[in-house]
Short mmCIF file of C-alpha atoms and ligand atoms in Angstrom, two decimals:
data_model
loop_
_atom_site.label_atom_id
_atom_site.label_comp_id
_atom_site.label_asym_id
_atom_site.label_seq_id
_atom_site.Cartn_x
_atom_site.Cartn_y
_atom_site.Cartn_z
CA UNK Y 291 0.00 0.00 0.00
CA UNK Y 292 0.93 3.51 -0.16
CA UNK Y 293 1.62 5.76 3.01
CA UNK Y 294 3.19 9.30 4.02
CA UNK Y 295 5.92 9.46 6.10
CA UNK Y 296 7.35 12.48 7.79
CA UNK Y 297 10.74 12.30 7.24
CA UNK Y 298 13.40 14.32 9.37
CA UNK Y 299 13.22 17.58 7.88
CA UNK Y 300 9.51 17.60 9.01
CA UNK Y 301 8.74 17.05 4.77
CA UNK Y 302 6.43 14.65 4.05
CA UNK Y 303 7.45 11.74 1.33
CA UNK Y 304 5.04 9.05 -0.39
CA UNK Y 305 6.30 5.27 0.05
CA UNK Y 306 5.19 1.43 -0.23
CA UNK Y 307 4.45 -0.13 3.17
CA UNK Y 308 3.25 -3.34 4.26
CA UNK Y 309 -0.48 -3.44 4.91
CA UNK Y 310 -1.02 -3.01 8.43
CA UNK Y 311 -2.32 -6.71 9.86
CA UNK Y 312 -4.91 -6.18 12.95
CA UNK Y 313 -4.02 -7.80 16.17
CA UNK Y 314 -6.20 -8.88 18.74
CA UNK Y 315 -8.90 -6.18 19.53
CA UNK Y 316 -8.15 -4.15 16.74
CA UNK Y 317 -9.76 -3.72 13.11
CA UNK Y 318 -8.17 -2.73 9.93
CA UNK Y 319 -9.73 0.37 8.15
CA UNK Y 320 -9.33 1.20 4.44
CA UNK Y 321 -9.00 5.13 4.46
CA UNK Y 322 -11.59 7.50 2.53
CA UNK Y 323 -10.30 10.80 4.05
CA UNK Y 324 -7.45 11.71 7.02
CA UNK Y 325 -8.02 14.27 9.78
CA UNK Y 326 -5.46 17.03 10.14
CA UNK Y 327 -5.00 19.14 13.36
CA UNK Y 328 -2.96 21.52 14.87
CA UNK Y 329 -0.92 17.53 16.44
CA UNK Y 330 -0.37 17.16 12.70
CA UNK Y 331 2.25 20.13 12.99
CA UNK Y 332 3.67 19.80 16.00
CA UNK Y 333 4.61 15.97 14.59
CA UNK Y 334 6.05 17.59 11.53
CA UNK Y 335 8.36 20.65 13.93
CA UNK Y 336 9.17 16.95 16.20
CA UNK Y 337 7.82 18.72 18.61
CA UNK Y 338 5.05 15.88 19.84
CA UNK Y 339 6.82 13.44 22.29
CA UNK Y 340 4.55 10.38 21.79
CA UNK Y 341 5.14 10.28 17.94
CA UNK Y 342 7.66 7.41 17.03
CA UNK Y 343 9.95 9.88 15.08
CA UNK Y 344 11.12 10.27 11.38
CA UNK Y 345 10.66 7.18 9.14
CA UNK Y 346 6.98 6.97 10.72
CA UNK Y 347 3.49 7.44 9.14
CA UNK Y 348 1.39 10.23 11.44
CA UNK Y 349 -2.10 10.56 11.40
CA UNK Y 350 -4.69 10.00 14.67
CA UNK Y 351 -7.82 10.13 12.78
CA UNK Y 352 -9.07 8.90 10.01
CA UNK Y 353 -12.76 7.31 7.91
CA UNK Y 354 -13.27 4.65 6.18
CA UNK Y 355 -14.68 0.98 5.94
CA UNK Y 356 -13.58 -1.82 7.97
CA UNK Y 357 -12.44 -4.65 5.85
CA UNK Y 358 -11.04 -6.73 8.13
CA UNK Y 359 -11.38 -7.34 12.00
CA UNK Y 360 -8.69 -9.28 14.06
CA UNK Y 361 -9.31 -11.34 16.69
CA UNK Y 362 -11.19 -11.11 20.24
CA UNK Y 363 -13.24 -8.53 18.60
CA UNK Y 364 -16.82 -8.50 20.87
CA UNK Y 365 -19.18 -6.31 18.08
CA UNK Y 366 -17.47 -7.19 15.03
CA UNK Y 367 -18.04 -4.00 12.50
CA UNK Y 368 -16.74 -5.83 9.65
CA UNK Y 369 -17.85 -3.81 6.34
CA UNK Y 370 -19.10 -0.86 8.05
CA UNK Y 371 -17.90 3.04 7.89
CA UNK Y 372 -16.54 4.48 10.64
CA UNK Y 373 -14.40 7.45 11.68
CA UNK Y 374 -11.21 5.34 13.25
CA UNK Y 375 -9.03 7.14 16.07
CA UNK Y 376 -5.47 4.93 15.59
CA UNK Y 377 -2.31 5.78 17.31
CA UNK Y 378 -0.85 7.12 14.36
CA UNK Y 379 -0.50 5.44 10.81
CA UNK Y 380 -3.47 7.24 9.30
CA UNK Y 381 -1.74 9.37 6.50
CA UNK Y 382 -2.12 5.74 4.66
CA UNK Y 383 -4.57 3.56 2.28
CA UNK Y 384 -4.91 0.97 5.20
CA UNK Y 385 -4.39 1.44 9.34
CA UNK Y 386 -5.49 -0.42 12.67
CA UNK Y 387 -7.08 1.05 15.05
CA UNK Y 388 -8.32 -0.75 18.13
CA UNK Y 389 -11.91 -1.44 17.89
CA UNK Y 390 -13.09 0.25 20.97
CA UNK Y 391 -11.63 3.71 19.58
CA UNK Y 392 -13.54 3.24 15.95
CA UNK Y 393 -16.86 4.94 15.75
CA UNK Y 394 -19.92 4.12 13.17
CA UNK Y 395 -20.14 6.82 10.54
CA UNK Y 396 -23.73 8.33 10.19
CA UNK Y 397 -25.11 6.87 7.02
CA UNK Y 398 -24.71 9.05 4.03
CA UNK Y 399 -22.46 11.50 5.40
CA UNK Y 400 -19.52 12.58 3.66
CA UNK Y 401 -16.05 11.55 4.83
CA UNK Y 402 -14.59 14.64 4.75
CA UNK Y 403 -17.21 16.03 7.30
CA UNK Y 404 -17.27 13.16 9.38
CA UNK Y 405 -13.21 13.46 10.01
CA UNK Y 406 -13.41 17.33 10.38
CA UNK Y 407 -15.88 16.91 12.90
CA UNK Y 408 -13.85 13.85 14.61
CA UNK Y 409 -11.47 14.44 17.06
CA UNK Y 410 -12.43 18.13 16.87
CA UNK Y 411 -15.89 17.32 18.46
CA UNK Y 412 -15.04 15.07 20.92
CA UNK Y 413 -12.45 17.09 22.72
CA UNK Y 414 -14.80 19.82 22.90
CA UNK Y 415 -17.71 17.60 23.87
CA UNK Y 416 -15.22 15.87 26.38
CA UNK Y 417 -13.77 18.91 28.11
CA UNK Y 418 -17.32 20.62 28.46
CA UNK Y 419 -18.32 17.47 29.67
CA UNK Y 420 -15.61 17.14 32.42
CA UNK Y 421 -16.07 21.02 33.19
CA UNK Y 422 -19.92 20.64 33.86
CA UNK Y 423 -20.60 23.43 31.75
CA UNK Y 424 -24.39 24.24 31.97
CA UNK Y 425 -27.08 26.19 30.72
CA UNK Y 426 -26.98 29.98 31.90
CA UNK Y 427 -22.97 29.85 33.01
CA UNK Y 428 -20.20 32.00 31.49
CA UNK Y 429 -18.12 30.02 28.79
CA UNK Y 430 -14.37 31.30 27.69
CA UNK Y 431 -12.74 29.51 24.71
CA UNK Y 432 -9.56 29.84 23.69
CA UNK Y 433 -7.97 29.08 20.53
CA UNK Y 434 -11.46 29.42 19.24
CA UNK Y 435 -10.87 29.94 15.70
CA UNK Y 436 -8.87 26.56 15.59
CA UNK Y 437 -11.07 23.14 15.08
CA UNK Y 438 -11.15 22.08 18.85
CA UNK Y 439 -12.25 25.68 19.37
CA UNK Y 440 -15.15 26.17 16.95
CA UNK Y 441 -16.68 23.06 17.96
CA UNK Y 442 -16.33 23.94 22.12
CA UNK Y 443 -17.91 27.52 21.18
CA UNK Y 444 -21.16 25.90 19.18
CA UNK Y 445 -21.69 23.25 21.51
CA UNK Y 446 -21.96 25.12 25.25
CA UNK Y 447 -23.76 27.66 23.07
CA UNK Y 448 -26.13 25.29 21.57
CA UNK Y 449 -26.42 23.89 25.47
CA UNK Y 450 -27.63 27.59 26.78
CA UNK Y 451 -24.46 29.06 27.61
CA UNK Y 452 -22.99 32.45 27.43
CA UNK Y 453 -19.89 32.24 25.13
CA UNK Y 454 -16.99 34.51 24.60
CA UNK Y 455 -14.20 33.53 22.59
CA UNK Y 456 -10.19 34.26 22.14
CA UNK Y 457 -8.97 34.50 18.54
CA UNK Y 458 -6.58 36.62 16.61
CA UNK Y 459 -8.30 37.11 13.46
CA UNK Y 460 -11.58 39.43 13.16
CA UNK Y 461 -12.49 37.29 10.18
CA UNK Y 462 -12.58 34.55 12.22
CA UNK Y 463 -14.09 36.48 14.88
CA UNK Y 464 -17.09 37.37 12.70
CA UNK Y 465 -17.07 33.34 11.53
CA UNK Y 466 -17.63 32.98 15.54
CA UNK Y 467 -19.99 35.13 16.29
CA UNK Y 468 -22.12 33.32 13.52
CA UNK Y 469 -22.13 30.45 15.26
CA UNK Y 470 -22.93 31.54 18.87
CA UNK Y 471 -20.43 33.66 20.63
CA UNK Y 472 -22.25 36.26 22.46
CA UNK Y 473 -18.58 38.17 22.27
CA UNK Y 474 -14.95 38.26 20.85
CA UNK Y 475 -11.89 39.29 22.13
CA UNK Y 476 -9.06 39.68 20.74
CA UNK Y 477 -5.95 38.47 21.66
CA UNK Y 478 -3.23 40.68 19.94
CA UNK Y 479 -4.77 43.47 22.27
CA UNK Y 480 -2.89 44.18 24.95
CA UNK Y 481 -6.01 44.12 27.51
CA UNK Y 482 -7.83 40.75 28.28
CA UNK Y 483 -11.68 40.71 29.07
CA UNK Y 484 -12.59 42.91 32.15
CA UNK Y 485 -15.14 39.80 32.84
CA UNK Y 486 -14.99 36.57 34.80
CA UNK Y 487 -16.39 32.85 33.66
CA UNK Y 488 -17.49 29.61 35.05
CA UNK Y 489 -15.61 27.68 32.67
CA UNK Y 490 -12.65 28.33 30.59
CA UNK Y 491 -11.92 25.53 27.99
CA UNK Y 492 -8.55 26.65 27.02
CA UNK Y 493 -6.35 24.43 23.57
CA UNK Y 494 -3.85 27.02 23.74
CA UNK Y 495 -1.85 26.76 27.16
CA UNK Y 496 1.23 29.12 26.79
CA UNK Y 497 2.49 31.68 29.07
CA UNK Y 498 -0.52 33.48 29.03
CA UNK Y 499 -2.46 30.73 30.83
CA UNK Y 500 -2.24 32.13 34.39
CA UNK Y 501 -3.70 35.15 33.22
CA UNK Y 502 -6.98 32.97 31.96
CA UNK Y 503 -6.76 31.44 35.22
CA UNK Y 504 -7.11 34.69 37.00
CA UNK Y 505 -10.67 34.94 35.36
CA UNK Y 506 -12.26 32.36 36.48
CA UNK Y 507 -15.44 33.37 38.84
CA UNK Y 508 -15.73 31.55 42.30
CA UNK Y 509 -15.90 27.37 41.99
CA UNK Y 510 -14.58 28.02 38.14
CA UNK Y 511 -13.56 25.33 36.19
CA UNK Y 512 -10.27 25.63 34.02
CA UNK Y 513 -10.23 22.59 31.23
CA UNK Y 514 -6.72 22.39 29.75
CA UNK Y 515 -6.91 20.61 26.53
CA UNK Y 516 -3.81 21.44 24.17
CA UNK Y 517 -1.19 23.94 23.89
CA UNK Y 518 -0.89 25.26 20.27
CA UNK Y 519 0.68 28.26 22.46
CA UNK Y 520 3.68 26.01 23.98
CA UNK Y 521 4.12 25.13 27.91
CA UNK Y 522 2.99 27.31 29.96
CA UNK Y 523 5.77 26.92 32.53
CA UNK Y 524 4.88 26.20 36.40
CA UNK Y 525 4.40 29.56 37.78
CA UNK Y 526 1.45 30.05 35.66
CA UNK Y 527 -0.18 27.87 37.62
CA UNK Y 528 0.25 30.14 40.67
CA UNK Y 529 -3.20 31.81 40.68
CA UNK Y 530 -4.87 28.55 41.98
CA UNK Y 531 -3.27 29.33 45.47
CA UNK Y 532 -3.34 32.55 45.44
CA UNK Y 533 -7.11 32.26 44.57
CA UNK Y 534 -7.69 29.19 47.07
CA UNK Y 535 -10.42 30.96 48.45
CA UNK Y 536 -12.80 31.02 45.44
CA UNK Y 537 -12.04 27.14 44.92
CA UNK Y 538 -10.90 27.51 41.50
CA UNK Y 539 -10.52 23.38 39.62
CA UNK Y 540 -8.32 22.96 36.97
CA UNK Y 541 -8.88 19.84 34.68
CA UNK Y 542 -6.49 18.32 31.96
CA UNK Y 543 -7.95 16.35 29.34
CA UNK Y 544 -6.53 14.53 26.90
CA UNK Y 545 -8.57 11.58 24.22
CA UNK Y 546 -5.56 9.65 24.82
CA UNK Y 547 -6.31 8.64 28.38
CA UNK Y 548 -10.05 7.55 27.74
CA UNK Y 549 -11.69 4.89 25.37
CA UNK Y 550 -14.12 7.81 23.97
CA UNK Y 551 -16.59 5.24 22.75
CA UNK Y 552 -17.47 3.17 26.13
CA UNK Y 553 -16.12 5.64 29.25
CA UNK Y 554 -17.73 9.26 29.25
CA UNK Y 555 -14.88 10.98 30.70
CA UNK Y 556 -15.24 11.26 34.52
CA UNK Y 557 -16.19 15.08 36.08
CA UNK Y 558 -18.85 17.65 37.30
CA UNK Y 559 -20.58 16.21 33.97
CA UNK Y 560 -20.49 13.23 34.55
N1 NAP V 705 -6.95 17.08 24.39
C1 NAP V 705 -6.85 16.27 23.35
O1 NAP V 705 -7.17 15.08 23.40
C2 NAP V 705 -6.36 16.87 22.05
C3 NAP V 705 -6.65 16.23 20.83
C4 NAP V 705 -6.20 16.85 19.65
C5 NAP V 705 -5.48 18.04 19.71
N2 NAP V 705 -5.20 18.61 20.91
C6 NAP V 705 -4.42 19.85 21.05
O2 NAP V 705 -5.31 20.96 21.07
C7 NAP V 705 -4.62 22.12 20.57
C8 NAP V 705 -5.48 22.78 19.48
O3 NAP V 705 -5.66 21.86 18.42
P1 NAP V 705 -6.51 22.29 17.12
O4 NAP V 705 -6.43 21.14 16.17
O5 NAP V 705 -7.82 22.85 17.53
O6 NAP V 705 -5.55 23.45 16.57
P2 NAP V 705 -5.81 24.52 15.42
O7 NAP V 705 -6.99 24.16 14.60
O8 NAP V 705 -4.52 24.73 14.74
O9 NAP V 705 -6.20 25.82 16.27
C9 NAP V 705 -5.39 26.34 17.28
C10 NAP V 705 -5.80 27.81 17.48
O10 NAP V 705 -5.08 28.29 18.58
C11 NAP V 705 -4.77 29.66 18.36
N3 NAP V 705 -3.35 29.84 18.61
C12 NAP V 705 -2.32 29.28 17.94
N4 NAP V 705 -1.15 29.68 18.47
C13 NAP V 705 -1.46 30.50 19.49
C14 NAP V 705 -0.69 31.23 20.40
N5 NAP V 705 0.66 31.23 20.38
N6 NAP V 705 -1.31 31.96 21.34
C15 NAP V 705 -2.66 31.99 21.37
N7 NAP V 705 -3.46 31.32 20.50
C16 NAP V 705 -2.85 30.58 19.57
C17 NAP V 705 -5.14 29.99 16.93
O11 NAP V 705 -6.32 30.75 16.94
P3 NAP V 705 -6.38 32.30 16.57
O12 NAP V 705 -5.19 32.64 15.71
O13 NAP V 705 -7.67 32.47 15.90
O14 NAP V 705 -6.29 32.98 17.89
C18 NAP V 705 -5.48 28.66 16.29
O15 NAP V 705 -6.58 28.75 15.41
C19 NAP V 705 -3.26 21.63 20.06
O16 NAP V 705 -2.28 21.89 21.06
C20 NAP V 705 -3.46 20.13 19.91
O17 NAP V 705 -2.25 19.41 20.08
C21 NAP V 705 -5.64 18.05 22.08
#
């Protein structure tokens, strides 16, 4: 079969692989369309510690059919379309993927839309989840014009909350606002909002995090779930002492650490 590599450079190159064979709870998926996310580049810079290194196919996320399904396999989906979360090997014609981390496809749908929506939706679905974001409470997004981003701002908007979102484009600002941010700020200004939130779903991290952390309102929840910013280094993390008294919680989450399709991730949500 054919597959991308990333070689050291960080350029991609086109090569003949072995098909991937599926081992024992896992299913091998013949690819329609790949996902690519803001992991995709930070693979590419070598800059993502769990990726095997140069000489290796990326890709986390990908749809297709599943032609064949290895063994100790409980609810075989042989033949059906799903969008397939493996640990990398995607950027390929075939990859495995263990079975509980492949999801049906909805019938009909295109596989373009189905992957863009993939991992995109269920970080944002997870880390609202594990917040306990709710109806009526004040929702901050950062890194809102990326994918995790637009899909955290239409979903706690669609579920009755009050969103305001980071980004540095007004274009995408505007694209925002569309789809149900009550405001915008943005974050090549020099002042951050003069407001406070319940929740602050934050994909950027960066040294600016403390200073998200300061706006959290009393029993806040801060969900940490990437850092297209870089690390935010350990003092940013000061402001959850120094505001002990307003018990602020600060969440991580990460897809890696959950099997999205049989644990909802545990939290105020759950
Ligand atoms: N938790 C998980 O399981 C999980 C899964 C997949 C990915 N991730 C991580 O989540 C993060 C976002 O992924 P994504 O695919 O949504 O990325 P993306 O589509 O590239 O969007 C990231 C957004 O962050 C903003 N941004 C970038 N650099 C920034 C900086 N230095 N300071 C402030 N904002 C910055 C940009 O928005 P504006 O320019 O509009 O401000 C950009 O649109 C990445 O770190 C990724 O590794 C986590």
């Amino acid at each position: 079969m054919k597959a991308v590599i990333v070689r050291s450079s960080g350029d991609l190159a086109v090569v003949d692989a072995p098909e991937p064979v599926p081992g024992p709870g896992q299913v091998l998926v013949d690819v329609d369309a790949i996902g690519v996310g803001y992991v995709d580049v930070m693979v590419r810079r070598g800059e993502y510690a769990y990726f095997p290194g140069a000489g290796s196919v990326p890709g986390l996320e990908v749809v297709g059919r599943v032609t064949t399904v290895g063994p100790n396999v409980p609810e075989a989906p042989a033949g059906q379309r799903v969008l397939a979360l493996p640990a990398f090997g995607g950027y390929a014609e075939k990859v495995v993927a263990d079975a509980d981390r492949v999801f049906p496809a909805p019938p009909g749908t295109d596989a373009a839309d189905v992957v863009t929506l993939g991992v995109n939706a269920l970080v944002a679905e997870g880390a609202l989840h594990r917040a306990g974001a709710a109806a009526g409470e004040r929702v901050l997004v950062r890194g809102a014009g990326g994918g995790i981003g637009v899909l955290a701002t239409q979903i706690a908007h669609s579920r009755g909350a009050e969103v305001t979102v980071v980004t540095s484009s007004p274009a995408r600002g505007e694209r925002l606002r569309a789809l149900g941010a009550a405001r915008v700020v943005d974050r090549t200004g020099s002042a951050l909002p003069g407001e406070t939130y319940d929740v602050v779903v934050d994909t950027v991290a960066g040294p600016d995090l403390g200073k998200h952390l300061e706006l959290l309102r009393p029993n806040g929840r801060y969900v940490l779930c990437g850092a297209a910013g870089g690390s935010p280094g350990p003092e940013a993390f000061a402001p959850l002492l120094s505001h002990f008294h307003a018990s602020p919680t600060l969440y991580a989450f990460s897809l890696n650490s959950l099997s999205p399709r049989t644990s909802a991730p545990p939290g105020r949500g759950s």
